[in-house]
């Protein structure tokens, strides 16, 4: 099983995610739309793959809608493959 997958389904992340979403506005940090329910993602500003020590750091997360989060991930993958 993927190490990141295990982290994201774990109790610690789920609790942290819930707490951070409750503290942050439900507004996507990229496009500015208000997001609800399954459209809310909690994004690591500095990727967890490169900064695992910041995985549960409140200053390293932001609310994003699923579309913007996917775009960010796609852009990072393109940059990493260059």
mmCIF file of C-alpha atoms in Angstrom:
data_model
loop_
_atom_site.group_PDB
_atom_site.id
_atom_site.type_symbol
_atom_site.label_atom_id
_atom_site.label_comp_id
_atom_site.label_asym_id
_atom_site.label_seq_id
_atom_site.Cartn_x
_atom_site.Cartn_y
_atom_site.Cartn_z
ATOM 1 C CA UNK A 1 0.000 0.000 0.000
ATOM 2 C CA UNK A 2 1.150 3.583 -0.762
ATOM 3 C CA UNK A 3 2.633 5.416 2.255
ATOM 4 C CA UNK A 4 0.776 8.658 1.410
ATOM 5 C CA UNK A 5 -2.489 6.772 1.040
ATOM 6 C CA UNK A 6 -2.028 5.262 4.486
ATOM 7 C CA UNK A 7 -1.423 8.735 5.912
ATOM 8 C CA UNK A 8 -4.525 10.243 4.294
ATOM 9 C CA UNK A 9 -6.848 7.526 5.563
ATOM 10 C CA UNK A 10 -5.348 7.606 9.049
ATOM 11 C CA UNK A 11 -7.084 8.976 12.126
ATOM 12 C CA UNK A 12 -4.483 11.713 12.730
ATOM 13 C CA UNK A 13 -4.904 13.277 9.258
ATOM 14 C CA UNK A 14 -8.690 12.980 9.286
ATOM 15 C CA UNK A 15 -8.876 14.709 12.666
ATOM 16 C CA UNK A 16 -6.414 17.417 11.599
ATOM 17 C CA UNK A 17 -8.273 17.966 8.310
ATOM 18 C CA UNK A 18 -11.631 18.326 10.041
ATOM 19 C CA UNK A 19 -10.200 20.757 12.593
ATOM 20 C CA UNK A 20 -8.412 22.883 9.967
ATOM 21 C CA UNK A 21 -11.418 23.092 7.641
ATOM 22 C CA UNK A 22 -13.511 24.245 10.599
ATOM 23 C CA UNK A 23 -10.931 26.956 11.379
ATOM 24 C CA UNK A 24 -10.330 28.143 7.817
ATOM 25 C CA UNK A 25 -12.864 29.803 5.544
ATOM 26 C CA UNK A 26 -14.699 27.565 3.082
ATOM 27 C CA UNK A 27 -13.217 29.606 0.245
ATOM 28 C CA UNK A 28 -10.785 28.157 -2.280
ATOM 29 C CA UNK A 29 -7.430 29.875 -1.837
ATOM 30 C CA UNK A 30 -6.877 29.789 -5.619
ATOM 31 C CA UNK A 31 -10.146 30.693 -7.369
ATOM 32 C CA UNK A 32 -12.017 32.277 -4.477
ATOM 33 C CA UNK A 33 -15.229 30.277 -4.771
ATOM 34 C CA UNK A 34 -17.015 29.070 -1.660
ATOM 35 C CA UNK A 35 -16.728 25.293 -1.378
ATOM 36 C CA UNK A 36 -18.795 22.763 0.528
ATOM 37 C CA UNK A 37 -19.020 19.055 1.178
ATOM 38 C CA UNK A 38 -17.005 16.755 -1.002
ATOM 39 C CA UNK A 39 -15.666 19.681 -3.072
ATOM 40 C CA UNK A 40 -13.502 20.858 -0.143
ATOM 41 C CA UNK A 41 -9.902 19.702 -0.138
ATOM 42 C CA UNK A 42 -7.163 20.558 2.314
ATOM 43 C CA UNK A 43 -4.016 21.125 0.290
ATOM 44 C CA UNK A 44 -0.425 21.019 1.508
ATOM 45 C CA UNK A 45 1.247 24.236 0.342
ATOM 46 C CA UNK A 46 4.656 22.580 0.448
ATOM 47 C CA UNK A 47 4.069 19.013 -0.785
ATOM 48 C CA UNK A 48 4.028 16.276 1.807
ATOM 49 C CA UNK A 49 6.204 14.124 -0.462
ATOM 50 C CA UNK A 50 9.062 16.609 -0.088
ATOM 51 C CA UNK A 51 8.237 17.959 3.386
ATOM 52 C CA UNK A 52 6.755 15.123 5.470
ATOM 53 C CA UNK A 53 7.686 17.017 8.635
ATOM 54 C CA UNK A 54 5.089 19.672 7.674
ATOM 55 C CA UNK A 55 2.252 17.208 7.013
ATOM 56 C CA UNK A 56 0.329 18.284 10.132
ATOM 57 C CA UNK A 57 1.534 21.889 10.278
ATOM 58 C CA UNK A 58 -1.421 24.324 10.207
ATOM 59 C CA UNK A 59 0.598 27.004 8.390
ATOM 60 C CA UNK A 60 1.289 24.551 5.546
ATOM 61 C CA UNK A 61 -2.320 23.845 4.546
ATOM 62 C CA UNK A 62 -4.949 25.737 2.606
ATOM 63 C CA UNK A 63 -8.527 25.096 1.549
ATOM 64 C CA UNK A 64 -8.917 24.429 -2.155
ATOM 65 C CA UNK A 65 -11.749 23.245 -4.366
ATOM 66 C CA UNK A 66 -11.183 19.906 -6.079
ATOM 67 C CA UNK A 67 -10.664 21.525 -9.498
ATOM 68 C CA UNK A 68 -7.910 23.883 -8.307
ATOM 69 C CA UNK A 69 -6.263 21.157 -6.258
ATOM 70 C CA UNK A 70 -6.171 18.885 -9.323
ATOM 71 C CA UNK A 71 -4.710 21.674 -11.440
ATOM 72 C CA UNK A 72 -2.002 22.295 -8.853
ATOM 73 C CA UNK A 73 -1.159 18.590 -8.714
ATOM 74 C CA UNK A 74 -1.047 18.365 -12.526
ATOM 75 C CA UNK A 75 1.212 21.433 -12.725
ATOM 76 C CA UNK A 76 3.597 19.974 -10.135
ATOM 77 C CA UNK A 77 3.761 16.691 -12.040
ATOM 78 C CA UNK A 78 4.596 18.516 -15.278
ATOM 79 C CA UNK A 79 7.309 20.558 -13.534
ATOM 80 C CA UNK A 80 8.794 17.440 -11.935
ATOM 81 C CA UNK A 81 8.989 15.694 -15.312
ATOM 82 C CA UNK A 82 10.871 18.533 -17.005
#
